[in-house]
Short mmCIF file of C-alpha atoms and ligand atoms in Angstrom, two decimals:
data_model
loop_
_atom_site.label_atom_id
_atom_site.label_comp_id
_atom_site.label_asym_id
_atom_site.label_seq_id
_atom_site.Cartn_x
_atom_site.Cartn_y
_atom_site.Cartn_z
CA MET A 1 119.96 168.48 151.28
CA LYS A 2 119.47 166.75 147.97
CA LEU A 3 118.45 167.75 144.52
CA PHE A 4 116.82 165.14 142.46
CA THR A 5 117.10 165.94 138.88
CA ASN A 6 116.11 164.33 135.45
CA ILE A 7 112.76 162.97 136.88
CA GLY A 8 110.96 161.64 133.77
CA CYS A 9 107.56 162.31 135.28
CA LEU A 10 106.84 163.72 138.76
CA ALA A 11 103.35 162.76 139.38
CA GLN A 12 100.79 163.74 141.99
CA ILE A 13 101.85 167.25 142.44
CA ARG A 14 99.37 169.19 144.58
CA ASP A 15 98.92 172.54 146.33
CA ALA A 16 99.00 172.35 150.16
CA ASP A 17 95.16 173.16 150.33
CA GLU A 18 94.23 170.05 148.09
CA ASN A 19 93.62 167.41 150.48
CA ILE A 20 90.85 165.14 149.19
CA ILE A 21 89.98 164.37 145.44
CA ARG A 22 86.36 163.47 144.68
CA GLY A 23 84.44 161.74 141.95
CA SER A 24 85.53 162.30 138.33
CA LYS A 25 88.40 164.59 139.47
CA MET A 26 90.07 161.51 140.70
CA ASN A 27 90.87 160.69 136.98
CA ASP A 28 93.30 163.70 137.02
CA LEU A 29 96.88 163.23 138.41
CA PRO A 30 98.68 166.61 137.95
CA SER A 31 102.37 165.94 136.97
CA ILE A 32 105.35 167.55 135.49
CA GLU A 33 107.28 165.95 132.65
CA LYS A 34 111.19 166.22 132.94
CA ALA A 35 111.22 167.59 136.57
CA TRP A 36 113.50 168.34 139.50
CA LEU A 37 112.69 167.99 143.32
CA ALA A 38 114.83 169.80 146.15
CA VAL A 39 114.64 168.14 149.65
CA LYS A 40 115.82 169.73 152.82
CA ASN A 41 115.65 168.13 156.35
CA GLY A 42 113.61 165.32 154.87
CA LEU A 43 111.02 167.51 153.58
CA ILE A 44 110.08 168.71 149.97
CA LEU A 45 111.63 172.13 149.68
CA ASP A 46 110.63 172.85 146.04
CA PHE A 47 110.14 171.18 142.58
CA GLY A 48 109.47 172.28 139.07
CA ALA A 49 110.47 171.56 135.36
CA MET A 50 114.07 170.80 134.43
CA SER A 51 113.85 173.72 131.97
CA ASP A 52 113.35 176.20 134.81
CA LEU A 53 115.82 174.78 137.17
CA ASP A 54 118.31 177.52 138.68
CA ARG A 55 121.16 175.29 139.95
CA SER A 56 122.81 178.27 141.67
CA ALA A 57 119.88 178.24 144.17
CA TYR A 58 121.01 174.78 145.29
CA THR A 59 124.75 174.95 145.97
CA GLY A 60 125.70 172.63 148.70
CA PHE A 61 122.86 170.22 147.65
CA GLN A 62 123.93 166.57 146.61
CA GLU A 63 122.67 166.17 143.14
CA ILE A 64 121.01 162.72 142.33
CA SER A 65 119.73 161.90 138.70
CA ILE A 66 116.73 159.91 138.61
CA GLY A 67 117.55 158.72 135.05
CA ASN A 68 114.30 159.81 133.34
CA ARG A 69 112.05 157.58 135.46
CA LEU A 70 108.57 158.08 137.16
CA VAL A 71 108.30 159.36 140.63
CA LEU A 72 105.17 158.94 142.78
CA PRO A 73 104.62 159.85 146.44
CA THR A 74 104.73 156.82 148.55
CA TRP A 75 101.55 154.80 149.03
CA VAL A 76 99.36 155.41 152.14
CA ASP A 77 97.77 152.38 153.74
CA SER A 78 94.97 153.62 155.95
CA HIS A 79 93.58 150.20 157.18
CA THR A 80 95.81 147.29 158.41
CA HIS A 81 95.93 144.84 161.25
CA LEU A 82 99.65 144.50 160.86
CA VAL A 83 100.30 143.27 164.44
CA PHE A 84 99.41 139.67 164.80
CA ALA A 85 100.98 136.53 166.20
CA SER A 86 100.67 133.93 163.61
CA TRP A 87 99.30 133.25 160.06
CA ARG A 88 96.16 131.26 159.38
CA ALA A 89 96.91 129.40 156.31
CA GLN A 90 94.86 126.27 157.62
CA GLU A 91 91.71 128.59 157.30
CA PHE A 92 92.76 129.20 153.89
CA GLU A 93 92.71 125.49 152.96
CA ASP A 94 89.41 125.06 154.86
CA ARG A 95 88.01 127.77 152.65
CA ILE A 96 89.40 126.00 149.49
CA ASN A 97 87.50 122.84 150.80
CA GLY A 98 84.25 124.64 150.71
CA LEU A 99 83.89 126.51 154.25
CA THR A 100 83.18 130.24 153.98
CA TYR A 101 84.87 132.91 156.04
CA GLU A 102 81.71 133.21 158.27
CA GLU A 103 81.47 129.44 158.76
CA ILE A 104 85.13 129.24 159.86
CA ALA A 105 84.50 132.19 162.25
CA ASN A 106 81.19 130.44 163.87
CA ARG A 107 83.49 127.34 164.40
CA GLY A 108 85.64 129.49 166.76
CA GLY A 109 88.29 130.09 164.03
CA GLY A 110 88.80 133.26 162.29
CA ILE A 111 89.40 136.45 164.75
CA LEU A 112 89.18 134.24 167.81
CA ASN A 113 92.09 132.13 166.50
CA SER A 114 94.34 135.08 166.22
CA ALA A 115 93.14 136.16 169.74
CA LYS A 116 94.51 132.81 171.02
CA ALA A 117 97.79 133.36 169.58
CA ILE A 118 98.08 137.06 170.77
CA ALA A 119 97.47 135.85 174.29
CA LEU A 120 100.57 133.66 174.17
CA ALA A 121 102.97 136.09 172.33
CA SER A 122 105.32 138.42 174.09
CA GLU A 123 105.33 142.18 173.28
CA ASP A 124 108.91 141.81 171.79
CA GLU A 125 107.86 139.08 169.57
CA LEU A 126 104.80 140.92 168.25
CA PHE A 127 107.01 144.11 167.88
CA GLU A 128 109.78 142.28 166.00
CA ALA A 129 107.39 140.42 163.55
CA ALA A 130 105.43 143.54 162.89
CA MET A 131 108.63 145.61 162.21
CA GLN A 132 109.86 143.01 159.66
CA ARG A 133 106.51 143.14 157.95
CA LEU A 134 106.59 146.80 157.92
CA ASP A 135 110.10 146.84 156.40
CA GLN A 136 108.78 144.59 153.46
CA LEU A 137 105.80 147.11 153.08
CA ILE A 138 108.08 150.09 152.94
CA LYS A 139 110.36 148.38 150.32
CA MET A 140 107.02 147.97 148.23
CA GLY A 141 106.39 151.67 148.64
CA THR A 142 104.17 152.10 151.79
CA GLY A 143 105.18 155.40 153.36
CA ALA A 144 102.57 155.72 156.06
CA ILE A 145 100.37 153.10 157.80
CA GLU A 146 97.40 152.76 160.12
CA ILE A 147 97.51 149.73 162.52
CA LYS A 148 94.59 148.35 164.51
CA SER A 149 94.46 146.25 167.70
CA GLY A 150 91.58 143.91 167.68
CA TYR A 151 93.20 140.41 168.41
CA GLY A 152 93.33 140.93 172.17
CA LEU A 153 89.56 140.98 172.93
CA ASP A 154 90.31 141.62 176.71
CA LEU A 155 91.78 144.77 178.28
CA ASP A 156 95.36 143.33 178.95
CA ALA A 157 95.82 141.78 175.50
CA GLU A 158 94.29 144.77 173.78
CA MET A 159 96.64 147.07 175.67
CA LYS A 160 99.54 144.91 174.79
CA MET A 161 98.67 145.28 171.06
CA LEU A 162 98.46 148.98 171.43
CA ARG A 163 101.68 149.24 173.11
CA VAL A 164 103.25 147.36 170.44
CA ILE A 165 101.71 149.66 167.70
CA ASN A 166 102.87 152.68 169.69
CA ARG A 167 106.40 151.27 169.88
CA ILE A 168 106.28 150.76 166.05
CA LYS A 169 105.15 154.48 165.92
CA ALA A 170 108.07 155.58 167.99
CA GLU A 171 110.67 153.58 166.01
CA THR A 172 109.94 153.43 162.29
CA GLN A 173 110.52 156.39 159.88
CA VAL A 174 107.05 156.37 158.50
CA PRO A 175 103.99 158.04 160.01
CA VAL A 176 101.84 155.55 162.02
CA LYS A 177 98.30 155.81 163.41
CA ALA A 178 96.98 153.45 166.07
CA THR A 179 93.40 152.31 166.12
CA PHE A 180 91.71 150.50 169.08
CA LEU A 181 89.51 147.68 167.71
CA GLY A 182 88.49 146.03 171.03
CA ALA A 183 85.08 145.52 169.43
CA HIS A 184 86.40 143.22 166.69
CA ALA A 185 84.42 139.95 167.75
CA PHE A 186 82.72 138.64 170.74
CA PRO A 187 85.26 136.33 172.83
CA SER A 188 83.71 132.77 173.32
CA ALA A 189 83.42 133.48 177.10
CA TYR A 190 80.77 135.86 176.22
CA LYS A 191 78.56 133.65 174.12
CA GLY A 192 75.00 134.17 174.74
CA ARG A 193 75.82 137.55 176.81
CA GLU A 194 77.13 139.73 173.95
CA GLN A 195 75.95 142.86 175.54
CA ALA A 196 78.04 142.29 178.54
CA TYR A 197 81.14 142.33 176.26
CA VAL A 198 79.93 145.55 174.75
CA ASP A 199 79.55 146.97 178.37
CA TYR A 200 83.09 145.80 179.08
CA VAL A 201 84.60 147.60 175.99
CA ILE A 202 82.70 150.83 176.93
CA ASN A 203 83.13 150.78 180.68
CA ASP A 204 86.53 149.29 181.11
CA MET A 205 88.53 149.21 177.85
CA ILE A 206 87.80 152.70 176.23
CA PRO A 207 88.63 154.65 179.40
CA ALA A 208 91.82 152.59 180.06
CA VAL A 209 92.91 153.04 176.31
CA ALA A 210 92.13 156.74 176.42
CA GLU A 211 93.78 157.31 179.74
CA ALA A 212 96.93 155.60 178.47
CA GLN A 213 96.90 157.69 175.36
CA LEU A 214 97.57 154.56 173.23
CA ALA A 215 94.97 155.13 170.42
CA ASP A 216 94.32 157.68 167.80
CA TYR A 217 91.04 156.18 166.73
CA ILE A 218 88.42 153.66 167.64
CA ASP A 219 87.09 150.95 165.34
CA VAL A 220 84.19 148.50 165.44
CA PHE A 221 83.28 145.44 163.23
CA CYS A 222 79.76 146.65 162.48
CA GLU A 223 78.30 143.46 160.85
CA LYS A 224 75.57 140.79 161.17
CA GLY A 225 76.92 138.34 163.89
CA TYR A 226 79.27 140.73 165.17
CA PHE A 227 78.44 144.33 166.43
CA ASN A 228 74.97 145.45 165.57
CA ILE A 229 74.05 149.02 164.75
CA ALA A 230 73.03 149.95 168.36
CA GLN A 231 76.19 148.36 169.70
CA THR A 232 78.33 150.16 167.24
CA GLU A 233 76.76 153.38 167.92
CA ALA A 234 77.22 152.98 171.73
CA ILE A 235 80.91 152.24 171.25
CA MET A 236 81.49 155.15 168.89
CA ASP A 237 79.72 157.52 171.43
CA ALA A 238 81.78 156.17 174.19
CA GLY A 239 84.97 156.63 172.16
CA ALA A 240 83.90 160.03 171.25
CA ALA A 241 83.36 160.94 174.88
CA HIS A 242 87.00 160.04 175.47
CA GLY A 243 88.32 161.96 172.49
CA LEU A 244 88.67 159.11 169.96
CA LYS A 245 87.44 159.70 166.44
CA SER A 246 86.23 156.59 164.62
CA LYS A 247 87.26 154.58 161.71
CA ILE A 248 84.58 151.64 161.27
CA HIS A 249 84.66 148.23 159.59
CA VAL A 250 81.22 148.29 157.97
CA ASN A 251 79.15 146.76 155.05
CA GLN A 252 81.57 143.84 154.59
CA PHE A 253 78.89 141.21 154.26
CA ASN A 254 75.75 143.12 154.61
CA ALA A 255 74.21 146.53 154.12
CA PHE A 256 71.96 147.13 157.08
CA GLY A 257 72.29 150.76 157.92
CA GLY A 258 75.71 150.99 159.47
CA VAL A 259 77.20 153.57 157.08
CA LYS A 260 74.50 156.10 157.98
CA ALA A 261 75.01 155.47 161.75
CA CYS A 262 78.85 156.11 161.20
CA VAL A 263 78.18 159.32 159.10
CA GLU A 264 75.81 160.70 161.63
CA ARG A 265 78.69 160.20 164.15
CA ASN A 266 81.15 161.94 161.95
CA ALA A 267 83.38 158.94 161.46
CA ILE A 268 86.67 159.71 159.77
CA SER A 269 86.20 156.80 157.34
CA VAL A 270 83.84 153.87 156.61
CA ASP A 271 85.88 150.93 155.42
CA HIS A 272 85.13 147.81 153.36
CA LEU A 273 81.79 148.75 151.75
CA GLU A 274 81.65 145.60 149.67
CA GLU A 275 77.87 145.63 149.99
CA LEU A 276 76.53 149.19 149.40
CA ASN A 277 72.92 150.17 148.73
CA ASN A 278 71.61 153.66 147.59
CA GLU A 279 70.65 154.81 151.11
CA ASP A 280 74.31 154.13 152.07
CA VAL A 281 75.65 156.28 149.21
CA ASP A 282 72.95 159.01 149.87
CA SER A 283 74.02 159.28 153.57
CA LEU A 284 77.75 159.67 152.54
CA VAL A 285 76.80 162.59 150.24
CA GLY A 286 77.74 165.99 151.90
CA SER A 287 79.46 164.31 154.73
CA ALA A 288 83.22 164.46 155.61
CA THR A 289 83.35 160.64 156.13
CA ILE A 290 85.59 158.97 153.66
CA PRO A 291 84.74 155.72 151.98
CA VAL A 292 87.69 153.19 151.93
CA ALA A 293 87.89 150.17 149.72
CA LEU A 294 89.97 147.12 150.42
CA PRO A 295 90.11 145.12 147.11
CA SER A 296 92.60 142.66 148.37
CA CYS A 297 90.08 141.32 150.86
CA SER A 298 87.55 141.09 148.24
CA PHE A 299 90.04 139.13 146.05
CA PHE A 300 91.09 136.84 148.81
CA LEU A 301 87.58 136.04 150.17
CA SER A 302 86.04 136.05 146.76
CA ILE A 303 83.39 138.51 147.83
CA PRO A 304 82.07 141.51 145.73
CA TYR A 305 84.28 144.59 145.25
CA THR A 306 83.32 147.99 146.68
CA PRO A 307 81.28 149.75 143.90
CA ALA A 308 83.86 152.46 142.97
CA LYS A 309 81.78 153.83 140.22
CA LYS A 310 78.66 154.25 142.28
CA LEU A 311 80.56 156.28 144.87
CA MET A 312 82.61 158.44 142.34
CA ASP A 313 79.29 159.01 140.26
CA ALA A 314 77.93 160.58 143.39
CA ASP A 315 81.01 162.97 143.59
CA LEU A 316 82.23 161.09 146.68
CA PRO A 317 86.09 160.68 147.27
CA LEU A 318 87.23 157.13 147.70
CA ALA A 319 90.46 155.90 149.26
CA LEU A 320 92.15 152.36 149.01
CA ALA A 321 93.95 150.44 151.70
CA SER A 322 95.30 146.85 152.05
CA ASP A 323 93.45 145.43 155.15
CA TYR A 324 96.71 143.45 155.77
CA ASN A 325 95.76 140.73 158.21
CA PRO A 326 96.22 136.93 158.73
CA GLY A 327 92.61 136.11 157.98
CA SER A 328 90.95 137.97 155.24
CA THR A 329 94.00 139.57 153.47
CA PRO A 330 97.44 138.12 154.06
CA SER A 331 99.13 140.69 151.84
CA GLY A 332 99.91 144.47 152.54
CA ASN A 333 101.15 145.07 148.80
CA MET A 334 99.61 148.35 147.91
CA ASN A 335 100.86 147.91 144.42
CA PHE A 336 98.53 144.83 144.21
CA VAL A 337 95.72 146.88 145.80
CA VAL A 338 96.14 149.56 143.04
CA SER A 339 96.12 146.85 140.32
CA LEU A 340 93.01 145.28 141.67
CA ALA A 341 91.16 148.58 141.89
CA CYS A 342 91.88 149.09 138.09
CA ILE A 343 91.21 145.40 137.09
CA LYS A 344 88.22 144.61 139.35
CA MET A 345 86.69 148.07 140.36
CA ASN A 346 87.24 149.48 136.92
CA MET A 347 89.10 152.50 138.40
CA THR A 348 91.48 154.37 135.95
CA PRO A 349 95.11 154.14 137.03
CA ASN A 350 94.99 157.88 137.86
CA ALA A 351 91.89 157.43 140.14
CA ALA A 352 93.55 154.43 141.91
CA ILE A 353 96.67 156.26 142.43
CA ASN A 354 94.69 159.27 143.94
CA ALA A 355 92.78 156.77 146.23
CA ALA A 356 96.03 155.08 147.32
CA THR A 357 97.87 158.26 148.14
CA ILE A 358 96.22 161.76 148.80
CA ASN A 359 92.76 160.32 149.65
CA ALA A 360 94.22 157.65 151.80
CA ALA A 361 96.26 160.30 153.84
CA ALA A 362 92.98 162.16 154.53
CA ALA A 363 91.52 158.91 155.63
CA MET A 364 94.13 158.90 158.45
CA GLU A 365 94.34 162.57 158.80
CA ILE A 366 97.98 163.00 157.72
CA SER A 367 97.23 165.10 154.69
CA HIS A 368 99.79 167.69 155.89
CA GLU A 369 102.53 165.09 155.95
CA VAL A 370 102.15 162.75 153.05
CA GLY A 371 99.78 161.74 150.05
CA SER A 372 101.24 164.14 147.45
CA ILE A 373 104.36 165.99 146.03
CA THR A 374 103.62 169.33 147.92
CA VAL A 375 106.26 171.88 149.33
CA GLY A 376 106.48 171.07 153.21
CA LYS A 377 105.46 167.53 152.98
CA LYS A 378 107.75 164.58 153.63
CA ALA A 379 110.11 163.64 150.78
CA SER A 380 108.82 160.11 150.78
CA PHE A 381 108.47 158.91 147.18
CA MET A 382 108.85 155.86 144.84
CA VAL A 383 111.13 155.69 141.83
CA PHE A 384 109.80 153.18 139.13
CA GLU A 385 111.77 151.13 136.82
CA GLN A 386 112.85 152.48 133.54
CA GLY A 387 109.92 152.90 130.96
CA ALA A 388 107.13 152.67 133.54
CA ASN A 389 104.31 155.12 133.49
CA THR A 390 101.30 155.47 135.67
CA SER A 391 99.22 152.87 133.84
CA PHE A 392 102.02 150.41 133.55
CA ILE A 393 102.17 150.10 137.37
CA PRO A 394 98.67 148.58 137.89
CA TYR A 395 99.02 146.88 134.52
CA SER A 396 102.07 144.90 135.76
CA PHE A 397 100.00 143.22 138.58
CA GLY A 398 101.75 140.96 140.99
CA ARG A 399 105.31 142.33 139.97
CA ASN A 400 107.10 144.83 141.81
CA THR A 401 108.06 147.72 139.30
CA ILE A 402 109.45 150.06 141.95
CA SER A 403 113.30 150.57 141.69
CA ASP A 404 113.92 152.73 144.77
CA VAL A 405 111.86 153.88 147.80
CA TYR A 406 112.85 157.29 149.42
CA ILE A 407 111.66 157.96 152.92
CA ASN A 408 112.20 161.32 154.30
CA GLY A 409 114.70 162.09 151.45
CA GLU A 410 116.81 158.89 152.14
CA LYS A 411 116.93 155.90 149.95
CA TYR A 412 115.21 153.06 152.15
CA SER A 413 117.23 150.11 152.60
CA GLN A 414 117.28 147.81 155.60
O1 NIG B 1 88.85 143.79 157.99
N1 NIG B 1 86.27 142.15 158.98
C1 NIG B 1 87.02 142.21 160.32
N2 NIG B 1 88.15 142.23 160.36
C2 NIG B 1 89.17 141.90 159.31
C3 NIG B 1 89.44 140.39 159.31
C4 NIG B 1 90.10 140.03 160.50
C5 NIG B 1 90.44 138.63 160.50
O2 NIG B 1 89.94 137.68 159.91
O3 NIG B 1 91.48 138.38 161.31
C6 NIG B 1 88.99 142.48 158.04
O4 NIG B 1 88.65 141.75 157.00
FE1 FE B 2 90.17 145.19 158.50
#
């Protein structure tokens, strides 16, 4: 049991029924200046203003002074490809030398490159490497994470990736959601008979993944040259028939009706949205599907940023995630994601913080556990360096302004 006192500012405090923040309300970040926070069994027991603290109610609690610094709930990263076998720095050079991400993929690089490496890697190797990356992310403030398969592209290798993700889920201290992304790219062996791969995903992979209970969600890379609308719909429907809700890669390079198809199928989230037209926005209005922006991917590939203002003007919520993967986003640093959202997407620091905490928790259905300072949620929070306020965090891009990360009430160090 711990009593954290002298918190300079305790930000992102919410009632338990506040799970998603929309439109202009994203510009508000409720907080208490000069606050305390009590923790029991790793959960938030209570919090309030120092002026109202009744210490006699907390006898037996270890008191820890936060030294007048800013406290925020840990970041929630609702979209990553954390499990991979090797980096793809050669493609980075190829792009500098003039090739596009799509041209590299068409030459058999890209996702297929990662699939070759996964086939050769052991489960232990994949697990160790991903746990090491996750350790680095937690030190940078990530307190919950979604992880996708999608570099297997055949049943055995996809199952191998999902087993690794589930092992991470069992062993790490932060909440993890596992997403099956068998429909990430067409393996070269299926060139010219792409529908046969879609049938394989539907008839063989989805039933096996569901039977083994290895996935929380299903994902598809819905994009020109990858999975078209009809194929995406068929895979989402097959997933739904096996109890898998969807989170879909859509509108990364082209807006061609994918968002509407996802909304009609009650996708939990639609992720990327760098290309977004009015019909896409209209289809999201009134739905429960959460738009997710991945600005580090836009930065790294030099593609447009998700139009946050367009979404927020329609009173929609927006979440932010890293998209950490070896091809389009070799960084899972959520502090940088929040900086980019402010610098490149013109989001206010408060809006970006809401997008990377409470809305991101909703985008992976863990609002009851993380995403805000709320009684009963996990006591997972970041303590920032002396003098930092909420705008100083994104302003200080590229530098870690976090002094300490607490996960379930314990200082994180590994
Ligand atoms: O979200 N767009 C599809 N999938 C990943 C990239 C995967 C890769 O290049 O390895 C993404 O950007
Ligand atoms: Fe992705």
